[in-house]
CSV table of N, CA and C in Angstrom, one decimal:
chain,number,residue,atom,x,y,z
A,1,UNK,N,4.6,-3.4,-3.1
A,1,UNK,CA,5.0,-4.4,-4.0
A,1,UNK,C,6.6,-4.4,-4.1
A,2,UNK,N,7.2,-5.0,-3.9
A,2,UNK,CA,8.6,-5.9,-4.2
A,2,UNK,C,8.7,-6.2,-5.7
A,3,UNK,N,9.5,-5.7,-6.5
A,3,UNK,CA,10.3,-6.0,-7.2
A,3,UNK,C,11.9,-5.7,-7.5
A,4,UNK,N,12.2,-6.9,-7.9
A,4,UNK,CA,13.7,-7.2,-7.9
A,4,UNK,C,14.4,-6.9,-6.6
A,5,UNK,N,14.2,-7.0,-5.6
A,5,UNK,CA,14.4,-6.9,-4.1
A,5,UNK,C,14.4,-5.0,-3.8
A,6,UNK,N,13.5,-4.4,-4.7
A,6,UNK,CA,13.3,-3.1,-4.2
A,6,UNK,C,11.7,-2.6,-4.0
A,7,UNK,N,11.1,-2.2,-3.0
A,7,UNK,CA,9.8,-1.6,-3.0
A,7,UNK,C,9.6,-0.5,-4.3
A,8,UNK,N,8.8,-1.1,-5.0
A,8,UNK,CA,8.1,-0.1,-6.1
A,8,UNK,C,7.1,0.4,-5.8
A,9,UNK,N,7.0,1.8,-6.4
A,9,UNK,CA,6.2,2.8,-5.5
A,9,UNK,C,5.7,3.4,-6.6
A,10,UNK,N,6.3,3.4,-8.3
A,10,UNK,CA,6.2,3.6,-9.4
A,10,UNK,C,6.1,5.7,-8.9
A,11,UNK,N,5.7,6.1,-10.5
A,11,UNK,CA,6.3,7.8,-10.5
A,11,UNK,C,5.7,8.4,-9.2
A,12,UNK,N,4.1,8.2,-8.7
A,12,UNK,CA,3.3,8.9,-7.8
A,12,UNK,C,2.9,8.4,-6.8
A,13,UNK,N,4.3,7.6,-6.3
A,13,UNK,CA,3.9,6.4,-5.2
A,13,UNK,C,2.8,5.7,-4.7
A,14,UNK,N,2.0,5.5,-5.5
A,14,UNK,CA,0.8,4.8,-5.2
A,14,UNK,C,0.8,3.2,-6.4
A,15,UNK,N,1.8,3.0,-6.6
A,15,UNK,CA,1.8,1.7,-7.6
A,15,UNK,C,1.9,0.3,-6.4
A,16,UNK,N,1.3,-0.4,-6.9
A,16,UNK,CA,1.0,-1.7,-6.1
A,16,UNK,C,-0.2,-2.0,-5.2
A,17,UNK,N,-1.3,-1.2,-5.6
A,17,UNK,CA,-2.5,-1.2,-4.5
A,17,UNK,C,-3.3,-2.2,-5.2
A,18,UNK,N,-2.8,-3.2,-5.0
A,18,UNK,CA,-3.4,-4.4,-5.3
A,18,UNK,C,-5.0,-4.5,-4.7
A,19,UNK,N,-5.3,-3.5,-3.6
A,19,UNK,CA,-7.0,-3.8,-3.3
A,19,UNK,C,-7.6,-2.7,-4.3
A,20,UNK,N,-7.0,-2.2,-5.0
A,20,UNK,CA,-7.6,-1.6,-5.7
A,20,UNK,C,-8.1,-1.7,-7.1
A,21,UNK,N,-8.1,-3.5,-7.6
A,21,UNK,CA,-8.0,-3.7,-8.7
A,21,UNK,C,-9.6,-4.3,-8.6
A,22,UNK,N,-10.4,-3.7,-9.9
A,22,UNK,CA,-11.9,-4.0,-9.7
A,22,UNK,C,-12.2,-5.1,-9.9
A,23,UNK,N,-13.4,-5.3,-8.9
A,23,UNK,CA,-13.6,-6.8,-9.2
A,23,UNK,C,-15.4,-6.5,-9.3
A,24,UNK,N,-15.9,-5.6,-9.4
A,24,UNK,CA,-17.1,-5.4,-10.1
A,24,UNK,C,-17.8,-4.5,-10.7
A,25,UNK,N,-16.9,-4.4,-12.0
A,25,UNK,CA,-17.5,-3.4,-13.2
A,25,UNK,C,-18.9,-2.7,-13.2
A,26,UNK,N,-19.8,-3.4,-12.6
A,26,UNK,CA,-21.0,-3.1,-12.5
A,26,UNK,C,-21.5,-2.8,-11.2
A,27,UNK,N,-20.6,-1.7,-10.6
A,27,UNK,CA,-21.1,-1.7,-8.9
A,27,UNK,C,-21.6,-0.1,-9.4
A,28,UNK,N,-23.1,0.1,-8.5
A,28,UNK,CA,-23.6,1.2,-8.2
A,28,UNK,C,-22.5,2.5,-8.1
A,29,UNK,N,-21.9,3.3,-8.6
A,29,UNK,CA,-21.1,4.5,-7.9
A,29,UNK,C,-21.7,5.3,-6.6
A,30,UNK,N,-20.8,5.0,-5.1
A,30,UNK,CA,-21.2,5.5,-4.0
A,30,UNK,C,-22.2,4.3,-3.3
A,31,UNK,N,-22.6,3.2,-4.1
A,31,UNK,CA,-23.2,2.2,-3.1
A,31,UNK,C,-22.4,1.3,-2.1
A,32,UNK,N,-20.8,1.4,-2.1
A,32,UNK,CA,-20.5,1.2,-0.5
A,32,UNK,C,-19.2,2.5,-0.1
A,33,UNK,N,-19.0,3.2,-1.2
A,33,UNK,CA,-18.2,3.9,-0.6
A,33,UNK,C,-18.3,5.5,-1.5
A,34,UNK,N,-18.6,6.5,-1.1
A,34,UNK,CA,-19.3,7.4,-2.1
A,34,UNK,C,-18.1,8.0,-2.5
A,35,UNK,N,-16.7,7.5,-3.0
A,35,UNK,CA,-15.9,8.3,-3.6
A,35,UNK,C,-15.8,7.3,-5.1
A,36,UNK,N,-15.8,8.0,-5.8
A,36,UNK,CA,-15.9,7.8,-7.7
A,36,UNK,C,-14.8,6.3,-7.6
A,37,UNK,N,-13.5,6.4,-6.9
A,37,UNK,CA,-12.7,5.7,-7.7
A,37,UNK,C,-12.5,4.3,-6.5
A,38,UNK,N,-12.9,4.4,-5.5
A,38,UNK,CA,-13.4,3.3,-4.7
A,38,UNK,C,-14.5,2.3,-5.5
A,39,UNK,N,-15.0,2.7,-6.4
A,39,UNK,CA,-16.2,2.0,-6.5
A,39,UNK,C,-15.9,0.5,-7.3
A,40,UNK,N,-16.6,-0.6,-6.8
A,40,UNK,CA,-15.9,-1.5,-7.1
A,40,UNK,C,-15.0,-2.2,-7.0
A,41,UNK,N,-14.3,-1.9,-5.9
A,41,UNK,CA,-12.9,-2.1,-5.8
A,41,UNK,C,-13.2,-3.2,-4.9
A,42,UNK,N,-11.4,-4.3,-5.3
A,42,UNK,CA,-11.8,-5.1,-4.0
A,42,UNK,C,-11.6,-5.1,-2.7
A,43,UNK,N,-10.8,-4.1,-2.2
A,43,UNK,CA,-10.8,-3.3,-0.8
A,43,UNK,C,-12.4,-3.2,-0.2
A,44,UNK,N,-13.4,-2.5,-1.4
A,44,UNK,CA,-14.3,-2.4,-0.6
A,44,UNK,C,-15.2,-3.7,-0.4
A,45,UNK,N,-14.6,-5.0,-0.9
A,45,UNK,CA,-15.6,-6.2,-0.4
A,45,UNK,C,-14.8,-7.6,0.2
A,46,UNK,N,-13.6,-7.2,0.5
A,46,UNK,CA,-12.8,-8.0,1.1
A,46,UNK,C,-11.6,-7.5,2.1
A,47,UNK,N,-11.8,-6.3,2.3
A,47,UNK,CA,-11.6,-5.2,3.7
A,47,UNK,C,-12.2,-5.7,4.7
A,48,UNK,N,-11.8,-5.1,5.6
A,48,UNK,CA,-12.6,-5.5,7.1
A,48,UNK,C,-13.9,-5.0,6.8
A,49,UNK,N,-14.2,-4.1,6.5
A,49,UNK,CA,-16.0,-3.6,6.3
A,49,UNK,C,-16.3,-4.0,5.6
A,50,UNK,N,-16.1,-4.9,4.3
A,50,UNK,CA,-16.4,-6.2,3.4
A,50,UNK,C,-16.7,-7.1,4.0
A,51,UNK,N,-15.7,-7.2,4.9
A,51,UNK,CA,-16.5,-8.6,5.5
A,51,UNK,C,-17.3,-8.4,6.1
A,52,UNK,N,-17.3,-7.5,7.4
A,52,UNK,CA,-18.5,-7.4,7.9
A,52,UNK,C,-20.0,-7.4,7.3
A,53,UNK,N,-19.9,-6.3,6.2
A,53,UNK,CA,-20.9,-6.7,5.5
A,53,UNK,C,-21.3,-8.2,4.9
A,54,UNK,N,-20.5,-8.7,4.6
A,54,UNK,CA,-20.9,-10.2,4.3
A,54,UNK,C,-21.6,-11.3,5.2
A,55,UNK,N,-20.7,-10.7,6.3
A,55,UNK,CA,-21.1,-11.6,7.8
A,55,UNK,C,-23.1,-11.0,7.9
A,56,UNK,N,-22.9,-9.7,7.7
A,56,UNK,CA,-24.3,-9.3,8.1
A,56,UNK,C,-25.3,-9.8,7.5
A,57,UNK,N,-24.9,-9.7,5.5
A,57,UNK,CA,-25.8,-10.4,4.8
A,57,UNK,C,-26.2,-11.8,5.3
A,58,UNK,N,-25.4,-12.6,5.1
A,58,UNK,CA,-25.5,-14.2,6.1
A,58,UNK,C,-26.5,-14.1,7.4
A,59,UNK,N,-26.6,-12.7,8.2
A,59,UNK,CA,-27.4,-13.3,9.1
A,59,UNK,C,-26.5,-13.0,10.5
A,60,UNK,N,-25.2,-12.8,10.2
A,60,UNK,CA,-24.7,-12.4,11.6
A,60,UNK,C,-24.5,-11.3,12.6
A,61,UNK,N,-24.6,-11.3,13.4
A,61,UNK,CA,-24.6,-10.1,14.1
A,61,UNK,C,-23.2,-9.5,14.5
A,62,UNK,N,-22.6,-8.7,14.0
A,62,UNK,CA,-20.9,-9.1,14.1
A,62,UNK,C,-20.6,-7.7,14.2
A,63,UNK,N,-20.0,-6.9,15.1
A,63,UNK,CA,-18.9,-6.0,14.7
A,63,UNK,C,-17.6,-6.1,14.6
A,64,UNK,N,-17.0,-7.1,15.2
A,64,UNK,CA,-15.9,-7.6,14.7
A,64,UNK,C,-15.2,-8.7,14.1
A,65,UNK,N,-14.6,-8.8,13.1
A,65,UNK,CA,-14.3,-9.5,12.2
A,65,UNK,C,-13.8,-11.1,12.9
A,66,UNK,N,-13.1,-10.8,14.0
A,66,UNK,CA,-12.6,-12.1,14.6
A,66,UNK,C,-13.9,-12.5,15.2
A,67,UNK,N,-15.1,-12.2,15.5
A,67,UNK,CA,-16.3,-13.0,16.0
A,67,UNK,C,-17.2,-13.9,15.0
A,68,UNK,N,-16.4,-13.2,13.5
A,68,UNK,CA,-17.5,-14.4,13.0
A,68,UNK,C,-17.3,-15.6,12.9
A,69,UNK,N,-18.1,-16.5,12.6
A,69,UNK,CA,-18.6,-17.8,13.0
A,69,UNK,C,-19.0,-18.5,11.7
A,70,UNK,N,-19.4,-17.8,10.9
A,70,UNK,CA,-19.9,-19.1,9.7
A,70,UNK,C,-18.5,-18.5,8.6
A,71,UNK,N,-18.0,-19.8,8.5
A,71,UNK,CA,-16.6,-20.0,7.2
A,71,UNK,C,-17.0,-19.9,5.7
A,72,UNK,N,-18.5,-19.3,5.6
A,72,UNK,CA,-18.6,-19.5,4.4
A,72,UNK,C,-18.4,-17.9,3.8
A,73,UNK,N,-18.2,-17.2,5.2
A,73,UNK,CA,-18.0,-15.8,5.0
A,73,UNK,C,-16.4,-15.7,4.4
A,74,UNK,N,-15.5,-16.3,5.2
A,74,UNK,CA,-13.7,-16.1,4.9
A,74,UNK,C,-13.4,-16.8,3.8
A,75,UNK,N,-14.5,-18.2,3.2
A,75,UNK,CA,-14.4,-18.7,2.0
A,75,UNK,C,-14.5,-17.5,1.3
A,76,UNK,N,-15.6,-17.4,1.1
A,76,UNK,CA,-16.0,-16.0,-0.3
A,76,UNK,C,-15.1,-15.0,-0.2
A,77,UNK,N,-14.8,-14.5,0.7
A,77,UNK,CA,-13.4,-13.2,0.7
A,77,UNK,C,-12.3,-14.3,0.3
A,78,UNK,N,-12.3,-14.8,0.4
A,78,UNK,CA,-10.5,-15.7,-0.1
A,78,UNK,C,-11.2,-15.9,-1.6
A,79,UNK,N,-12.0,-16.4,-1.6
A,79,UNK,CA,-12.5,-16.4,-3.6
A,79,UNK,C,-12.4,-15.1,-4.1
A,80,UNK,N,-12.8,-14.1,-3.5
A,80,UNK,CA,-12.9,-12.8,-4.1
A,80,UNK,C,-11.2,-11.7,-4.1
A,81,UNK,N,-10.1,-12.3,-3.1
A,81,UNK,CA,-8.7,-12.4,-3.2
A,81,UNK,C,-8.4,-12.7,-4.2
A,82,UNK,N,-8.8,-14.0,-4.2
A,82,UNK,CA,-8.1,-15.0,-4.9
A,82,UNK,C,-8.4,-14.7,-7.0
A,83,UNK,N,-9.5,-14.2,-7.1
A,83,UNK,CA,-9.6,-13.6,-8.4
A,83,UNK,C,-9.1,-12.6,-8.7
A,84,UNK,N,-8.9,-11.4,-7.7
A,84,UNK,CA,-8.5,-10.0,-7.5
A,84,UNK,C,-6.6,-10.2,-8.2
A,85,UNK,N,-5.6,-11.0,-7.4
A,85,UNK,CA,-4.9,-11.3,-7.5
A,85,UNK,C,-4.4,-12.1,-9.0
A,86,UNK,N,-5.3,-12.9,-9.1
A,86,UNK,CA,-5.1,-13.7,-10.8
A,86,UNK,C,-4.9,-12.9,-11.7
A,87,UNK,N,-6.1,-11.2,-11.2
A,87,UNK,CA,-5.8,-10.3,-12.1
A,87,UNK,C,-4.0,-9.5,-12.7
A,88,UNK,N,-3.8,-9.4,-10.8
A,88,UNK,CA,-2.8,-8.8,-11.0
A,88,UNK,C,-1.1,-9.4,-11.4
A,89,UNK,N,-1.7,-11.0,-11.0
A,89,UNK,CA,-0.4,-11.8,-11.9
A,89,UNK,C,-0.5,-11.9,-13.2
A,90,UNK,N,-1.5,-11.6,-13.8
A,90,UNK,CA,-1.8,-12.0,-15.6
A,90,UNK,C,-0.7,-10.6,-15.7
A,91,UNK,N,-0.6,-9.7,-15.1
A,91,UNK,CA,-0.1,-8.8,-15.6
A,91,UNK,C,1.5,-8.8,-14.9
A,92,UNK,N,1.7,-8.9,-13.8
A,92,UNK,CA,2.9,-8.8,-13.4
A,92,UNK,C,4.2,-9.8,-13.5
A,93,UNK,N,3.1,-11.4,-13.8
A,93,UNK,CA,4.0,-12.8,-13.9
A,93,UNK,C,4.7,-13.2,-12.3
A,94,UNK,N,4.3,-12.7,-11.1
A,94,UNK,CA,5.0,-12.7,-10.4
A,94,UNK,C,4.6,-14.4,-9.6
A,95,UNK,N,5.9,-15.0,-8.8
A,95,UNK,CA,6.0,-15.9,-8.5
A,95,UNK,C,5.5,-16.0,-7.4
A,96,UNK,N,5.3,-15.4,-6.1
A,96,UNK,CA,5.5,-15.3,-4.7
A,96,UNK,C,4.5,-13.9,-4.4
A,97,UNK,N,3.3,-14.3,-3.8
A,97,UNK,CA,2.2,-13.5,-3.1
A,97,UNK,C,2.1,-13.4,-1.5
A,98,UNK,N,2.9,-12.7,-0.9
A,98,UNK,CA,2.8,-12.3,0.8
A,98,UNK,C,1.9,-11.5,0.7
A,99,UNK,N,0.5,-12.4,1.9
A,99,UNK,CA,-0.5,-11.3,2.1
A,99,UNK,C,-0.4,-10.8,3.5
A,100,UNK,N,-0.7,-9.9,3.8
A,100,UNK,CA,-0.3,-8.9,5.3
A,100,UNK,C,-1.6,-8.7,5.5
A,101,UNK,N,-1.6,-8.2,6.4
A,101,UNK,CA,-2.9,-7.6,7.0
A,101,UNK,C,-3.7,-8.6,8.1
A,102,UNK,N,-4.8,-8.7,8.7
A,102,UNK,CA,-5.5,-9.1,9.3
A,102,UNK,C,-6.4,-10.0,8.8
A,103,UNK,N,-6.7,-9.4,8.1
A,103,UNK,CA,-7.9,-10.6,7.2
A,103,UNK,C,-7.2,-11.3,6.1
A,104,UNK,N,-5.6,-11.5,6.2
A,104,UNK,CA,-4.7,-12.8,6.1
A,104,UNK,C,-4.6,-13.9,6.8
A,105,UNK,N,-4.9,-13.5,8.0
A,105,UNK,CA,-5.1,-14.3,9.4
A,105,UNK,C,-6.3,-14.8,9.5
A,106,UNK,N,-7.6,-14.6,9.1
A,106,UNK,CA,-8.7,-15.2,9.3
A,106,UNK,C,-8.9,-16.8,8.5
A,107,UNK,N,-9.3,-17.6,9.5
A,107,UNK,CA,-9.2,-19.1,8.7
A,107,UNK,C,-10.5,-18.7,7.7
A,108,UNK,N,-9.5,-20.1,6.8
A,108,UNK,CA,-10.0,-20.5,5.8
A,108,UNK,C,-9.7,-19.6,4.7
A,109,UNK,N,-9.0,-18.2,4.7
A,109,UNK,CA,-8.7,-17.3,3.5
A,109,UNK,C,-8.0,-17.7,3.0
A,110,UNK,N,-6.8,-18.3,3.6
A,110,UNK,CA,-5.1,-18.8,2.1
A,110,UNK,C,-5.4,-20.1,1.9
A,111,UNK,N,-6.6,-21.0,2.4
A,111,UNK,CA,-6.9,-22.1,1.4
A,111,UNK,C,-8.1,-21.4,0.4
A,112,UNK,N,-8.9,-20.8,0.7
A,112,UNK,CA,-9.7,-20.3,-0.3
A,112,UNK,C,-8.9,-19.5,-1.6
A,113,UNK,N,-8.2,-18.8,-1.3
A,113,UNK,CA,-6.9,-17.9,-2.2
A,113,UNK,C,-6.2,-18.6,-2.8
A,114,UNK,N,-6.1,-19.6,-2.3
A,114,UNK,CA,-5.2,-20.6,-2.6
A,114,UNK,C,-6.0,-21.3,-4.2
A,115,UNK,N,-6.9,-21.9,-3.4
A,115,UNK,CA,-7.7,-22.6,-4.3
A,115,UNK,C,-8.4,-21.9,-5.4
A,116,UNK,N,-8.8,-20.9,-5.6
A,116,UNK,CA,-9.5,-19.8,-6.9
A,116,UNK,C,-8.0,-19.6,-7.8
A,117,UNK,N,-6.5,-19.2,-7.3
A,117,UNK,CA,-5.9,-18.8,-7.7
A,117,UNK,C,-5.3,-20.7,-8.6
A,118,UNK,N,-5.2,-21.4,-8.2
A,118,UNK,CA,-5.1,-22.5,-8.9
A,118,UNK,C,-6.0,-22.6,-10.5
A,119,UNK,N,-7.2,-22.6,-9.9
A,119,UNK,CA,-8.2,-22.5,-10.7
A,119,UNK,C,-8.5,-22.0,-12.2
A,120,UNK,N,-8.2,-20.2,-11.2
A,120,UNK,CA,-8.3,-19.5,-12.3
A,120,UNK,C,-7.4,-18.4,-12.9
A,121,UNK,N,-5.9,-18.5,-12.3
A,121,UNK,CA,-4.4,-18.0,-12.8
A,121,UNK,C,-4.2,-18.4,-14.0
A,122,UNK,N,-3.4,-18.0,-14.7
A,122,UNK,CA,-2.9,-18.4,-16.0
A,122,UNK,C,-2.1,-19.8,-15.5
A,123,UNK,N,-2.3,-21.1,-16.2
A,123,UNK,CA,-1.9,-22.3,-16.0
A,123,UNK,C,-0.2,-22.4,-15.8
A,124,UNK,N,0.1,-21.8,-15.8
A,124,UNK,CA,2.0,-21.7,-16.2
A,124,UNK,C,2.5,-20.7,-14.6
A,125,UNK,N,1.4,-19.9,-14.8
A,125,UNK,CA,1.5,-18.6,-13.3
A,125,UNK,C,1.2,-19.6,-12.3
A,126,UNK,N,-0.4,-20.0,-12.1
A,126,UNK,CA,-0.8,-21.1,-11.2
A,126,UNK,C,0.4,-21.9,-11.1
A,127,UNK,N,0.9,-23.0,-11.5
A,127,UNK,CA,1.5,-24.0,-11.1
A,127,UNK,C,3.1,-23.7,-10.5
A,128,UNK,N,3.9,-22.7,-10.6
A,128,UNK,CA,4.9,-22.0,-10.3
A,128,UNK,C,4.6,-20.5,-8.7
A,129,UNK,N,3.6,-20.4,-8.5
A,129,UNK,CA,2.8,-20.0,-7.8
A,129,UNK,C,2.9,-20.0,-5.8
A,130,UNK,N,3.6,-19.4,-5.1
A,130,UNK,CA,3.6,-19.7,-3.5
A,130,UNK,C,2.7,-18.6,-3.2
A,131,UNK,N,1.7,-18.8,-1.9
A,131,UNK,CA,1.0,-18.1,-1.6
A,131,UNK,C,1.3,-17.7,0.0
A,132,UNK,N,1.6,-16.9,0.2
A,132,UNK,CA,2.2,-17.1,2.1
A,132,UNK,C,1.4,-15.8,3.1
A,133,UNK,N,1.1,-16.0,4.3
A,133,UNK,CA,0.8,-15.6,4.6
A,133,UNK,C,2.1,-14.5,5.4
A,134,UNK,N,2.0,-12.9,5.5
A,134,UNK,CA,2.9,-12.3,5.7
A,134,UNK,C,3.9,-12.7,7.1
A,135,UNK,N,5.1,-12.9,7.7
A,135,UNK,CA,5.2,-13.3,8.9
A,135,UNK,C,5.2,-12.2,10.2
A,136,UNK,N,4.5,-11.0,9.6
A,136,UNK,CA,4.6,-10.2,10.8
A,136,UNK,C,2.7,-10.2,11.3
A,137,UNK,N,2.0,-10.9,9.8
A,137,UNK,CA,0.5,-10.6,10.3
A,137,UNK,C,-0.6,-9.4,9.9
A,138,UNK,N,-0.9,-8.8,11.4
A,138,UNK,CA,-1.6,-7.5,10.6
A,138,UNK,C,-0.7,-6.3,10.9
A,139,UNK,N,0.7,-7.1,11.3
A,139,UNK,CA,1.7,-5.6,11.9
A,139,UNK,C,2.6,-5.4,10.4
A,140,UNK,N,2.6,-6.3,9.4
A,140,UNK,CA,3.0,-6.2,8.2
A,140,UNK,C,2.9,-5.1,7.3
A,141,UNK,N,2.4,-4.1,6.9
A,141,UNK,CA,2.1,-3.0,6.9
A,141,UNK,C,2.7,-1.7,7.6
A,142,UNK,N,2.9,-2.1,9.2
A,142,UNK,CA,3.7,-1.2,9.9
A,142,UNK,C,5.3,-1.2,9.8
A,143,UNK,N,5.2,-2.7,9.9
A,143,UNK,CA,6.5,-2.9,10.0
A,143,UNK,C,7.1,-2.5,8.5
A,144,UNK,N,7.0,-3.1,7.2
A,144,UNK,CA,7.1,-2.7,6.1
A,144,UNK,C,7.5,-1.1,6.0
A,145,UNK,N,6.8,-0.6,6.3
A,145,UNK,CA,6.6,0.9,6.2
A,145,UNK,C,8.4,1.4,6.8
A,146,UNK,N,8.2,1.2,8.3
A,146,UNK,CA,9.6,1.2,8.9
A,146,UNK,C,10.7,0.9,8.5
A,147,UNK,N,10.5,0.1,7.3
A,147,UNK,CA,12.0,-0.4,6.6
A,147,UNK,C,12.0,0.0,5.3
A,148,UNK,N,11.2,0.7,4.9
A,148,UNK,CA,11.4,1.5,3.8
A,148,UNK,C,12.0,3.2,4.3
A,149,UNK,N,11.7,3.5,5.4
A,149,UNK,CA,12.3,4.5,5.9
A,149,UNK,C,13.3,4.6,6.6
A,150,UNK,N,13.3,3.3,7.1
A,150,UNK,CA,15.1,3.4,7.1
A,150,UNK,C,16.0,3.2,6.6
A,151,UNK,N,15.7,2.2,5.4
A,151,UNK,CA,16.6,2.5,4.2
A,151,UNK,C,16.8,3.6,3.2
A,152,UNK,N,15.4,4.5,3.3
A,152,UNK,CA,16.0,5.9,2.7
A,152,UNK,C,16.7,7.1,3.1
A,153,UNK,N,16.7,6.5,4.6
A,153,UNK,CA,17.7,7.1,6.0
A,153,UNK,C,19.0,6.7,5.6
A,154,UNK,N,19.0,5.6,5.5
A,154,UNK,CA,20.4,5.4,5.1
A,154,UNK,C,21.0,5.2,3.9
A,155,UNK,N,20.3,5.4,2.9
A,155,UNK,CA,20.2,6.0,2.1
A,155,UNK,C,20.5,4.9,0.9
């Protein structure tokens, strides 16, 4: 997370794990991932093995994410983004959402993201609102990483 043009990392560097904000209070503990604080999270249902699970329920036969076929799978992950996120602007107020990764790149996710976040953001957040997809992709993450280390190289 970027604020005021500096990566916040907050006291225990783990501040900004935006997939980690629950999106179902009522998930079994250990029914997709058997560690206590995974549970519910939206990593675990809009992650690459979220989706795949999704694709599977549907009916598909899929081990990899770029083979599926029915859009009603990348819809629902971009709805399930796209609320995850409303969470985290009701609290941060932030203007501008760069999403990275790979399953940023799967169609139909930043209009589905797009569209929940309209919906269901605070009306003032919503309407002041850019959603972008990262411009490095699923190398966003790596690359990111790289420029935080070399600015504390150089200090």
């Amino acid at each position: 997370m970027i604020l005021g043009g500096e990566l916040y990392r907050g006291p225990h560097g783990d501040a900004g794990e935006v997939g980690h904000i629950i999106l179902d209070a009522w998930a079994r503990e250990g029914a997709l991932d058997p560690r206590p604080f995974r549970t519910g999270v939206m990593e675990e249902y809009v992650g690459i093995q979220g989706i795949l699970r999704m694709a599977k329920e549907q009916g598909e036969d899929v081990e990899n994410v770029r083979r599926i076929q029915n859009d009603a799978v990348f819809k629902e992950a971009g709805r399930l983004i796209g609320l995850g996120l409303c969470s985290a602007l009701a609290v941060l107020g932030l203007r501008v959402v760069i999403l990275g990764g790979g399953v940023a790149q799967a169609p139909f996710i930043l209009e589905s993201i797009r569209t929940t976040m309209e919906r269901y953001a605070i009306p003032t957040i919503a309407r002041s609102l850019t959603v972008l997809p990262a411009r490095f992709g699923s190398q966003a993450g790596l690359i990111g990483a790289a420029a935080v280390g070399r600015a504390a190289v150089r200090g």
